[in-house]
mmCIF file of C-alpha atoms in Angstrom:
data_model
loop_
_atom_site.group_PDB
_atom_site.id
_atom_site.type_symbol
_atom_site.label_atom_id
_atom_site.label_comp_id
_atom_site.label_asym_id
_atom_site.label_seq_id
_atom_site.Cartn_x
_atom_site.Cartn_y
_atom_site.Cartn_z
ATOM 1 C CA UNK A 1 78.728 -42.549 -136.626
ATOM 2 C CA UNK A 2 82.354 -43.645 -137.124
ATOM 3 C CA UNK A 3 83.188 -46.539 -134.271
ATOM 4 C CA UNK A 4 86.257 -48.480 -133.767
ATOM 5 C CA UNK A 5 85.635 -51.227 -131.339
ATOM 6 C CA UNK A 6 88.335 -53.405 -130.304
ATOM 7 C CA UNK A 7 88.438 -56.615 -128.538
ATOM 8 C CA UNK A 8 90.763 -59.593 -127.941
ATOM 9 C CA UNK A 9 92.694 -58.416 -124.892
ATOM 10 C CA UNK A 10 93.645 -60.356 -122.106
ATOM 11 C CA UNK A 11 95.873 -61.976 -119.403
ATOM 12 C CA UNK A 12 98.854 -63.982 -120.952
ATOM 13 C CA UNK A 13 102.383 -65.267 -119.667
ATOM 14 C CA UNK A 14 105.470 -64.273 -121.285
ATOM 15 C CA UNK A 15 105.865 -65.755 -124.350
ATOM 16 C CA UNK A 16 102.701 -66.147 -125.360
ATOM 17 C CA UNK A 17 100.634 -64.738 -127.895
ATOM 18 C CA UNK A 18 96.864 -62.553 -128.779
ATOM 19 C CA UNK A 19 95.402 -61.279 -131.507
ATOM 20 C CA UNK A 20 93.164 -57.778 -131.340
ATOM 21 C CA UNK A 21 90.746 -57.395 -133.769
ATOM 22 C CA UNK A 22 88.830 -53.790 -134.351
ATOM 23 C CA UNK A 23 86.102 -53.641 -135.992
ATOM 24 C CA UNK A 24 85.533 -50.507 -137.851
ATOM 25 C CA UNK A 25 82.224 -48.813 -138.862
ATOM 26 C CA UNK A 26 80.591 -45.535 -140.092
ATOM 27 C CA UNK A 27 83.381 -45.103 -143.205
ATOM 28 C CA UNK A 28 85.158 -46.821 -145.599
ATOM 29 C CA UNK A 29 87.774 -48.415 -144.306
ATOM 30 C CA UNK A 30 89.805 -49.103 -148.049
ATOM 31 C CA UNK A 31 90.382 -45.382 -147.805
ATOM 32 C CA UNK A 32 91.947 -44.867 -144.681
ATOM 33 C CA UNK A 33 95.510 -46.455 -143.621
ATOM 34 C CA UNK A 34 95.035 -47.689 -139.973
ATOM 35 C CA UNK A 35 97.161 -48.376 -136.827
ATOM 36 C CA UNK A 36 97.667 -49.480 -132.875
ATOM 37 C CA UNK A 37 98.800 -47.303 -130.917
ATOM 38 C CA UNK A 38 99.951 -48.949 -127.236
ATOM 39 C CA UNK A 39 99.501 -46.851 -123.682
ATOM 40 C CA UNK A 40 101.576 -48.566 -120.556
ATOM 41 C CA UNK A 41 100.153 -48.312 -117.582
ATOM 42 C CA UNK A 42 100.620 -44.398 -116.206
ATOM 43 C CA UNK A 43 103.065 -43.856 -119.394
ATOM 44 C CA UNK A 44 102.787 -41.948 -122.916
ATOM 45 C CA UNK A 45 101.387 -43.347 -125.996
ATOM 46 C CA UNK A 46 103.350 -45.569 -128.974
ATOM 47 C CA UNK A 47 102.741 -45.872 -132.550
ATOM 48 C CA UNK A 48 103.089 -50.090 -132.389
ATOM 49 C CA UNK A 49 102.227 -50.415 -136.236
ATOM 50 C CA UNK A 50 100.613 -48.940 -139.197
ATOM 51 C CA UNK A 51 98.980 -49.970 -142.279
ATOM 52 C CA UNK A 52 98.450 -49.168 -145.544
ATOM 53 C CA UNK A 53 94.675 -48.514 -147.607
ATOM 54 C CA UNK A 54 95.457 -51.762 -149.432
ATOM 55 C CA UNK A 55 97.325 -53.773 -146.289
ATOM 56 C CA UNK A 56 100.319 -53.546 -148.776
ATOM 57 C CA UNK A 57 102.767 -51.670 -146.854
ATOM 58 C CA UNK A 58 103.463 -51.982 -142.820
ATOM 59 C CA UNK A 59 105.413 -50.380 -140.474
ATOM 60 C CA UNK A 60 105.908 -51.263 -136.446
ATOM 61 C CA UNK A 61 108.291 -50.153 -133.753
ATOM 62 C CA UNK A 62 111.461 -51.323 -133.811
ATOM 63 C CA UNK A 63 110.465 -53.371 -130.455
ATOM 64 C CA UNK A 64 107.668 -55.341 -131.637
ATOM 65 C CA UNK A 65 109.210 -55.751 -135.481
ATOM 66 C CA UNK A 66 109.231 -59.639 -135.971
ATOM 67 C CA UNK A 67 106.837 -60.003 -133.275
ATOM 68 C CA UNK A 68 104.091 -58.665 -134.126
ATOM 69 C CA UNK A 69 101.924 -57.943 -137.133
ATOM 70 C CA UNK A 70 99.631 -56.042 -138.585
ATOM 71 C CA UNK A 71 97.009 -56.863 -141.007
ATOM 72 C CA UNK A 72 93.333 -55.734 -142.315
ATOM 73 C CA UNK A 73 90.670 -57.596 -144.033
ATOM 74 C CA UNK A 74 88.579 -54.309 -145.937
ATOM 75 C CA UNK A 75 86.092 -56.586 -146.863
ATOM 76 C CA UNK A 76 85.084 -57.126 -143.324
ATOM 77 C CA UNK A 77 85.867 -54.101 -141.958
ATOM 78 C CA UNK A 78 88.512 -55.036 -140.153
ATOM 79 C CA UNK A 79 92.043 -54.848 -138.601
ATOM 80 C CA UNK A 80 94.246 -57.522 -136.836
ATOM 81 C CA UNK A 81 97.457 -57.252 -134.588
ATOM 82 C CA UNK A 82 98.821 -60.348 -134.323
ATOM 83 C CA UNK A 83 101.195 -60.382 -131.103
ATOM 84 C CA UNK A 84 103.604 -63.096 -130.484
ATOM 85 C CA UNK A 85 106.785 -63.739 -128.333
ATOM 86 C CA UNK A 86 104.810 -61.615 -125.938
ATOM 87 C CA UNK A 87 107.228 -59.471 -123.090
ATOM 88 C CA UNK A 88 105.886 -57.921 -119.661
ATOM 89 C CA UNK A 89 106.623 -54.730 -121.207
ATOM 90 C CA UNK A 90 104.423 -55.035 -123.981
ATOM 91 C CA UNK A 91 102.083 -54.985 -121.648
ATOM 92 C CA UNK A 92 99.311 -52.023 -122.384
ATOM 93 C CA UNK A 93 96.312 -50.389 -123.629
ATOM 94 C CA UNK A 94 96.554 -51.140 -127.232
ATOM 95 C CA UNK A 95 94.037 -48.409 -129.124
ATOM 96 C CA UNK A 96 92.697 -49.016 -132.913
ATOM 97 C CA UNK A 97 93.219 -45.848 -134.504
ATOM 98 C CA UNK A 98 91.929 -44.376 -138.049
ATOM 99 C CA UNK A 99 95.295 -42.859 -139.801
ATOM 100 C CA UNK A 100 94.005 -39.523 -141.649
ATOM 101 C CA UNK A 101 97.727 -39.822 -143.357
ATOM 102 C CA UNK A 102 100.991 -38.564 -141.901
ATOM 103 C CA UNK A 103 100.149 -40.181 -138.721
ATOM 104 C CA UNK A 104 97.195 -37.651 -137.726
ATOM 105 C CA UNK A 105 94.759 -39.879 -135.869
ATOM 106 C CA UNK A 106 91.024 -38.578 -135.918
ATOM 107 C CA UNK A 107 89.013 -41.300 -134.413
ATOM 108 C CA UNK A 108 90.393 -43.944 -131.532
ATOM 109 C CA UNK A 109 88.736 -46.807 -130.552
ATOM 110 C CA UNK A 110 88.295 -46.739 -126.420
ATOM 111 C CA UNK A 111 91.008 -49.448 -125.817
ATOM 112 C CA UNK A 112 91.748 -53.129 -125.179
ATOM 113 C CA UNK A 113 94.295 -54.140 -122.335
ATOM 114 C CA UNK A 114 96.864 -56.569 -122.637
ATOM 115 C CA UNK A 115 98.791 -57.882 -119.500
ATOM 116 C CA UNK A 116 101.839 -60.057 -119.862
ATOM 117 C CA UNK A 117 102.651 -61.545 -116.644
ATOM 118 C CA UNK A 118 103.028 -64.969 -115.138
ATOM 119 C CA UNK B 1 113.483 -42.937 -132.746
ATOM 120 C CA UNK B 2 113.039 -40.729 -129.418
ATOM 121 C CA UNK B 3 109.776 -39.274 -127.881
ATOM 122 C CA UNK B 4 109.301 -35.459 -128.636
ATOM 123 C CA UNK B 5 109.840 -33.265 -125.492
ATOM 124 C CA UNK B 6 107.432 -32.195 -123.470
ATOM 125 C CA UNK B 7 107.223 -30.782 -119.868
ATOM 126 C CA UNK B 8 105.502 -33.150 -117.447
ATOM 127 C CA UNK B 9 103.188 -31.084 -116.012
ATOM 128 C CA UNK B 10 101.151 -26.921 -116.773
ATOM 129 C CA UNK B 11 99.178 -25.625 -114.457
ATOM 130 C CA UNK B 12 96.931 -22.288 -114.679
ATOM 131 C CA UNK B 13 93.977 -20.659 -113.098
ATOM 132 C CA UNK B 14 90.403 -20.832 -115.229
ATOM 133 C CA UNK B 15 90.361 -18.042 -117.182
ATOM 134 C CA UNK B 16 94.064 -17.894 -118.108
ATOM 135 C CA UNK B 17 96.182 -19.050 -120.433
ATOM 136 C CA UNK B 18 98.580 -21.838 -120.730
ATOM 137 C CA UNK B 19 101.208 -22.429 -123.488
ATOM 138 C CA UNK B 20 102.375 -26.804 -123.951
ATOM 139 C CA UNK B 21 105.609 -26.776 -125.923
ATOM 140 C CA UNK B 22 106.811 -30.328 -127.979
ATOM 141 C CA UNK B 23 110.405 -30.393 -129.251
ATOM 142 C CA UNK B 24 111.375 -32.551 -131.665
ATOM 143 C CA UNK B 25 114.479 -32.549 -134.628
ATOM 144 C CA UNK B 26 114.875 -31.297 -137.864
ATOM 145 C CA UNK B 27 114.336 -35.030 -138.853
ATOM 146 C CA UNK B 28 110.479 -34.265 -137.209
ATOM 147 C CA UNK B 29 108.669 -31.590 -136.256
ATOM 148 C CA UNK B 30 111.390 -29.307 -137.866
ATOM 149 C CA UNK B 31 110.625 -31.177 -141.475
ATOM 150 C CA UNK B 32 106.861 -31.576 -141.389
ATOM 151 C CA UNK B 33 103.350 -29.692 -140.836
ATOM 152 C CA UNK B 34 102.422 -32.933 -139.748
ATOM 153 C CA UNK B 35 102.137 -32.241 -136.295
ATOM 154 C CA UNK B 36 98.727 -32.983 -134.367
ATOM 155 C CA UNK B 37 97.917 -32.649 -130.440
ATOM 156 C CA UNK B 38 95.927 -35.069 -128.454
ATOM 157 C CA UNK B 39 93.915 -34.579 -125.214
ATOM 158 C CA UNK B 40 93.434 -37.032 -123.096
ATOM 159 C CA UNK B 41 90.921 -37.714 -119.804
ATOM 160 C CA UNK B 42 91.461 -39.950 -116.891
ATOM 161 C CA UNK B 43 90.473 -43.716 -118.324
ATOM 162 C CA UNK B 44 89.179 -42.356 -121.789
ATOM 163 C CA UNK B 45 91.191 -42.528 -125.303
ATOM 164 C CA UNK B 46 92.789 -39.748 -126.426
ATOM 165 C CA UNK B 47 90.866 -36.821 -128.846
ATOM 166 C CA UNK B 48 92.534 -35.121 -131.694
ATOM 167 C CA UNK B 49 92.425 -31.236 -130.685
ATOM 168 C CA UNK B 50 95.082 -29.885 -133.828
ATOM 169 C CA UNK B 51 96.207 -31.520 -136.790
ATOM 170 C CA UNK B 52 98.482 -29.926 -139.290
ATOM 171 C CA UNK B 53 100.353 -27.395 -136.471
ATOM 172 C CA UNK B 54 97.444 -25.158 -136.245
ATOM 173 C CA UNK B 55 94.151 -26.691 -137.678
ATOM 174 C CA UNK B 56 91.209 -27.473 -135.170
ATOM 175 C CA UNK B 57 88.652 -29.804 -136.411
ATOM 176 C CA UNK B 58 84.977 -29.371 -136.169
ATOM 177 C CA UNK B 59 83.926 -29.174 -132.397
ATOM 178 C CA UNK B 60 87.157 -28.530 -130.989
ATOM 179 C CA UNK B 61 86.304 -24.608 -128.834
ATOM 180 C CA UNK B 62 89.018 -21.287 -130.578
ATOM 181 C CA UNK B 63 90.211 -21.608 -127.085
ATOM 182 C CA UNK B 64 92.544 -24.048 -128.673
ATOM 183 C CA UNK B 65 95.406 -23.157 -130.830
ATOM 184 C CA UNK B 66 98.788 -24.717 -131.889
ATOM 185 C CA UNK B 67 101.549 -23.102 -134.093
ATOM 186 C CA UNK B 68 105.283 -24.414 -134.442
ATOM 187 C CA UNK B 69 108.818 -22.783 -134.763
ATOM 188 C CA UNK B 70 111.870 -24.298 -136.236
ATOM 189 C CA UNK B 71 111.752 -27.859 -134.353
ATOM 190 C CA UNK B 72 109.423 -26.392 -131.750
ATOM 191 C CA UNK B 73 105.560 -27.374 -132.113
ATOM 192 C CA UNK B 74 103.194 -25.303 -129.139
ATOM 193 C CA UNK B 75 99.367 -25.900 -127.912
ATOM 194 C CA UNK B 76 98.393 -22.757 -126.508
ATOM 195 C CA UNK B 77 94.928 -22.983 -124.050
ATOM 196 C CA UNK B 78 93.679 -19.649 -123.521
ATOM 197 C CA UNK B 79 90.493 -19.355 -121.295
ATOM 198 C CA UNK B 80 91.291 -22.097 -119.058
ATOM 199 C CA UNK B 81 88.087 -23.970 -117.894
ATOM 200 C CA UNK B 82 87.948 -26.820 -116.114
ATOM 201 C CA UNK B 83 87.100 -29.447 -118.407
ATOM 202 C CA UNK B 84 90.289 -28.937 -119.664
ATOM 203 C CA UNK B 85 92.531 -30.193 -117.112
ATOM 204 C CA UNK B 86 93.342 -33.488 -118.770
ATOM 205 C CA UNK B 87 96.999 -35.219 -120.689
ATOM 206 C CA UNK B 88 97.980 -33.666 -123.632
ATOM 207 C CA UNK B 89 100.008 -35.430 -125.902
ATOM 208 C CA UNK B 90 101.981 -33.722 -129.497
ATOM 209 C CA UNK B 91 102.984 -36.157 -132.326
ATOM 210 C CA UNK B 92 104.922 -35.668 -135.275
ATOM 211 C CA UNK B 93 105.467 -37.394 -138.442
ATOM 212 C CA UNK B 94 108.873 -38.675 -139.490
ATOM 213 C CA UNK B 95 109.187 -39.209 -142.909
ATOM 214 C CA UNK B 96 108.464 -42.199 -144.995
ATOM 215 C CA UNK B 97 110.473 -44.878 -143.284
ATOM 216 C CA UNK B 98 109.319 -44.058 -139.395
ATOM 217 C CA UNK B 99 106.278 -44.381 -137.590
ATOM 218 C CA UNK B 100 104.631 -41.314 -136.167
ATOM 219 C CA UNK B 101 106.616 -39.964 -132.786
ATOM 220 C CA UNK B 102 104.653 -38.824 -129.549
ATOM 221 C CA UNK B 103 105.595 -36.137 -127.587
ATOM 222 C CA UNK B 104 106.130 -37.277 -123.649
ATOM 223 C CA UNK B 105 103.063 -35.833 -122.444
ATOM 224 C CA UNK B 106 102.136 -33.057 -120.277
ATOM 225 C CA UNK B 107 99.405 -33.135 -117.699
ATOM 226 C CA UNK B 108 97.338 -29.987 -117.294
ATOM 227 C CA UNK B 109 96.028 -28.752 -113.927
ATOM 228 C CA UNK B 110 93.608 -26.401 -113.624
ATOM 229 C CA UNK B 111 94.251 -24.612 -110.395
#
């Protein structure tokens, strides 16, 4: 059974920073490029960033670029958001998502919150 | 780059049909097939319901059915049922340089 569990969410002040880890199981994760994708509370969903099959090309909003990053270690089946310079309005559920290419997400982890506020 | 357009909110009785359009540009859904549709329940992470305009992967009912015109995606829900009444999102890709775009979202009542 393919599962993407995330975890690292939390309560931080502005400014701050988190890292979210999902761990991915059930497939190969080399073959599939992977993302975040960020839900505010009562608001639509966000592509935050996207990797690569090989972690060797990223992309991210234009509001987190320099920010944040993303990152993947295949040989633990993993991937990392690294959030820094944190804003209240990054504040969300981020989602781990499996990238089937073009941006077509078949499997979504069920969530981690983040909440920026002081 | 923007959200894709969607209206806020469909409603329909069970048993009829409902028809969610997502408008984009020529720079998205107007370029690509790429265009997938999401449902989404109260508290739980969105599903994939279409991918590629029109496919449906394995599970999701016929009831379900997308198709696209010029810049104009649509998820048409025929047989309404209950179980249905839930977000539905549209996303497009955007070429090589852009992330993936998400349509505003439309919430679904089932009357």
């Amino acid at each position: 059974e393919v599962q993407l569990v995330e975890s690292g969410g939390g309560l931080v002040q502005p400014g701050g920073s988190l890292r979210l880890s999902c761990a991915a199981s059930g497939f190969t994760l080399r073959n599939y490029w992977m993302g975040w994708v960020r839900q505010a509370p009562g608001k639509g969903l966000e592509w935050v960033a996207d990797i690569m099959k090989d972690g060797g090309t990223k992309k991210y909003m234009d509001s987190v670029r320099g920010r944040f990053t993303i990152s993947r270690d295949n040989s633990k089946n993993s991937v990392y958001l690294q959030m820094n310079s944190l804003r209240e309005e990054d504040t969300a559920i981020y989602y781990c998502v499996r990238d089937t290419d073009y941006y077509i997400v078949d499997q979504w982890g069920q969530g981690t919150l983040v909440t920026v506020s002081s | 780059q923007s959200a894709l357009t969607q209206p806020p909110s469909a409603s329909g009785s069970p048993g009829q049909s409902i028809t969610i359009t997502c408008t984009g540009t020529s720079r998205d859904v107007g370029a690509y097939r790429y265009v997938s549709w999401y449902q989404q329940h109260p508290g739980k992470a969105p599903k994939l319901i279409i991918s590629e305009v029109s496919k449906r992967p394995s599970g999701v009912p016929d009831r379900f059915f997308g198709s696209k015109s010029g810049s104009t995606a649509s998820l048409t829900v025929s047989g309404l049922q209950a179980e249905d009444e839930a977000d539905y999102y549209c996303c497009s890709y955007a070429g090589d340089n852009n992330l993936g775009v998400f349509g505003s979202g439309t919430k679904v009542t089932v009357l």
